[in-house]
GROMACS .gro file of C-alpha atoms in nm:
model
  109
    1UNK     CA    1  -1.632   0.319   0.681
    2UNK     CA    2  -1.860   0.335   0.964
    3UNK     CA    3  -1.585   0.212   1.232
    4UNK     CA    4  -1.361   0.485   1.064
    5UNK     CA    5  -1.616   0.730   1.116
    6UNK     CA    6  -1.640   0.655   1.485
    7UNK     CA    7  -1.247   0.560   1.552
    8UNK     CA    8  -1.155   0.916   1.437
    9UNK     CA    9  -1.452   1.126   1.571
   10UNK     CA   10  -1.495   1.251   1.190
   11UNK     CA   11  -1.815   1.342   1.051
   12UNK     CA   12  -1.955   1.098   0.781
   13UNK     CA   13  -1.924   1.322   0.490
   14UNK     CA   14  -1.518   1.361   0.539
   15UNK     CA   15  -1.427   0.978   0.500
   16UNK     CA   16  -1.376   0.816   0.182
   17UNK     CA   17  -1.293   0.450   0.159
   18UNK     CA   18  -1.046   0.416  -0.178
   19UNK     CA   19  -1.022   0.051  -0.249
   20UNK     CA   20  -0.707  -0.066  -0.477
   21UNK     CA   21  -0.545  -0.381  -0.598
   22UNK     CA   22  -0.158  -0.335  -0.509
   23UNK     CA   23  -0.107  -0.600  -0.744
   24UNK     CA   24  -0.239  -0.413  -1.058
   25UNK     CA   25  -0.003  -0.144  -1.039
   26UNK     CA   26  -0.093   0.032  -1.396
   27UNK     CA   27  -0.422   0.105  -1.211
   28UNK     CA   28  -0.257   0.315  -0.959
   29UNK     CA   29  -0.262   0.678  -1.066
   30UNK     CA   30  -0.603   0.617  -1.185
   31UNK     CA   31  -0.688   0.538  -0.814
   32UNK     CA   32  -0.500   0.827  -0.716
   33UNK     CA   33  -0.716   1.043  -0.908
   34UNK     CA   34  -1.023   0.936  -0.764
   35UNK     CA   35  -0.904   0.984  -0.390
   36UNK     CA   36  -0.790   1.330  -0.534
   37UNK     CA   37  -1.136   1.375  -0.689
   38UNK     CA   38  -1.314   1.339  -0.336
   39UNK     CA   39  -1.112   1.623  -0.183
   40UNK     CA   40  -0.889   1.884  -0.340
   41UNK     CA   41  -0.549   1.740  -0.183
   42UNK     CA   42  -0.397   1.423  -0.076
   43UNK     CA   43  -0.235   1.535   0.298
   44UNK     CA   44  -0.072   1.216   0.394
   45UNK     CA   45  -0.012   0.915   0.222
   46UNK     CA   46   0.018   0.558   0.452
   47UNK     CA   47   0.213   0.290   0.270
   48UNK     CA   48   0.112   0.023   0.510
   49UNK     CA   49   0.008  -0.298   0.261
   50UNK     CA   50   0.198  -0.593   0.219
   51UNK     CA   51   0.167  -0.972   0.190
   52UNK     CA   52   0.384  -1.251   0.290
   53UNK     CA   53   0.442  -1.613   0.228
   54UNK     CA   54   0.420  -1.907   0.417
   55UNK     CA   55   0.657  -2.143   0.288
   56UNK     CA   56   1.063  -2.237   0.210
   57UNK     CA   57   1.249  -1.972  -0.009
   58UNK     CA   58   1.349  -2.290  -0.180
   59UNK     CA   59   1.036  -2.400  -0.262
   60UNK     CA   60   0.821  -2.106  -0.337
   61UNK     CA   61   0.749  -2.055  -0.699
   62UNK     CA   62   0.895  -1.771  -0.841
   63UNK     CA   63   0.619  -1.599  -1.015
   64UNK     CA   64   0.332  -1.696  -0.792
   65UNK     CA   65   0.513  -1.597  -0.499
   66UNK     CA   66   0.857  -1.412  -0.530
   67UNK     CA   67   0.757  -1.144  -0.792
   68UNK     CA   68   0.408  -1.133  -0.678
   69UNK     CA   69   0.555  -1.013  -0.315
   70UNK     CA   70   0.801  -0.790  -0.481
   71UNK     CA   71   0.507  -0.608  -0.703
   72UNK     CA   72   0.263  -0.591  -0.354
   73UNK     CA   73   0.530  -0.488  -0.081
   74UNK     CA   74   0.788  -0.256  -0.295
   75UNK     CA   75   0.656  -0.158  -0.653
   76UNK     CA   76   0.319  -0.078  -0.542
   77UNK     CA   77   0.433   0.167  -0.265
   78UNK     CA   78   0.727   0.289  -0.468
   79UNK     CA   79   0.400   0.370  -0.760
   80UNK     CA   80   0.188   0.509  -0.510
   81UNK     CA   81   0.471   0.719  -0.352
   82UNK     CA   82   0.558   0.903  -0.719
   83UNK     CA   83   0.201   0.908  -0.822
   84UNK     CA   84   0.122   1.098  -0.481
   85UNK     CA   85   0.437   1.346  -0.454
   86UNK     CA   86   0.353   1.550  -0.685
   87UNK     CA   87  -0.037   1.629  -0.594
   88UNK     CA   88   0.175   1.681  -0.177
   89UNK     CA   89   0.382   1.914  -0.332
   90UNK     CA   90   0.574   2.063   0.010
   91UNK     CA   91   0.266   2.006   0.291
   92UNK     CA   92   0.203   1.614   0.258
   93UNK     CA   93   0.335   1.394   0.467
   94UNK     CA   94   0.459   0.993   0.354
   95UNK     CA   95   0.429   0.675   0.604
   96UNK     CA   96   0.600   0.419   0.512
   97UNK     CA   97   0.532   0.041   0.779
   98UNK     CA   98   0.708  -0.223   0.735
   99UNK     CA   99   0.690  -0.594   0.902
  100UNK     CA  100   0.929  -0.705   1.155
  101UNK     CA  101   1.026  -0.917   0.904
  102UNK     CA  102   1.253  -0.681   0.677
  103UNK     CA  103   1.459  -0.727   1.041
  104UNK     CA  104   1.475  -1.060   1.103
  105UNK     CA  105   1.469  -1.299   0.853
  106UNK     CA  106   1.326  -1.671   0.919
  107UNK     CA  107   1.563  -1.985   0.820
  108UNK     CA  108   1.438  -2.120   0.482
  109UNK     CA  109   1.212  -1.806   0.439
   0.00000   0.00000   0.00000
């Protein structure tokens, strides 16, 4: 929080540090809430989490790996995006980053 503090010249009292597991995505709006609860509005919303695998497609298990990438890098920012929308209203503003992998795909991967 500290190196937030500094990095965007903000007083101490206006950060808050919201700390969620993308992979428990029932928690979401519940997490939501509690970054609502520290200010009155959410302004801007930065889908910027993701995980990735190190391994063959072929050879990757699919629940330990393939749905477990699909609940982190889509569901979780497709949760957070609805849970968030409606607290924005017309005056928030979504960020969506994605890898340069969702360009270029790796052989095998």
């Amino acid at each position: 929080k500290a190196q937030l503090v500094h990095e965007c010249g903000a007083s101490e009292d206006s950060v808050r540090v919201v700390v969620v597991d993308l992979e428990d995505i029932d928690r979401i709006p519940s997490v939501v809430q509690q970054a609502l609860s520290c200010f009155s509005r959410i302004d801007v919303l930065i889908n910027n989490a993701g995980v990735g695998q190190r391994c063959f497609a072929r050879d990757a298990d699919f629940k330990a790996v393939d749905e477990r990438l699909f609940k982190i890098n889509f569901l979780a920012c497709v949760a957070l995006t609805k849970s968030v929308l409606p607290i924005m209203g017309s005056h928030g503003h979504l960020i969506n980053v994605s890898s340069i992998a969702g360009k270029f795909g790796l052989r095998l991967r």
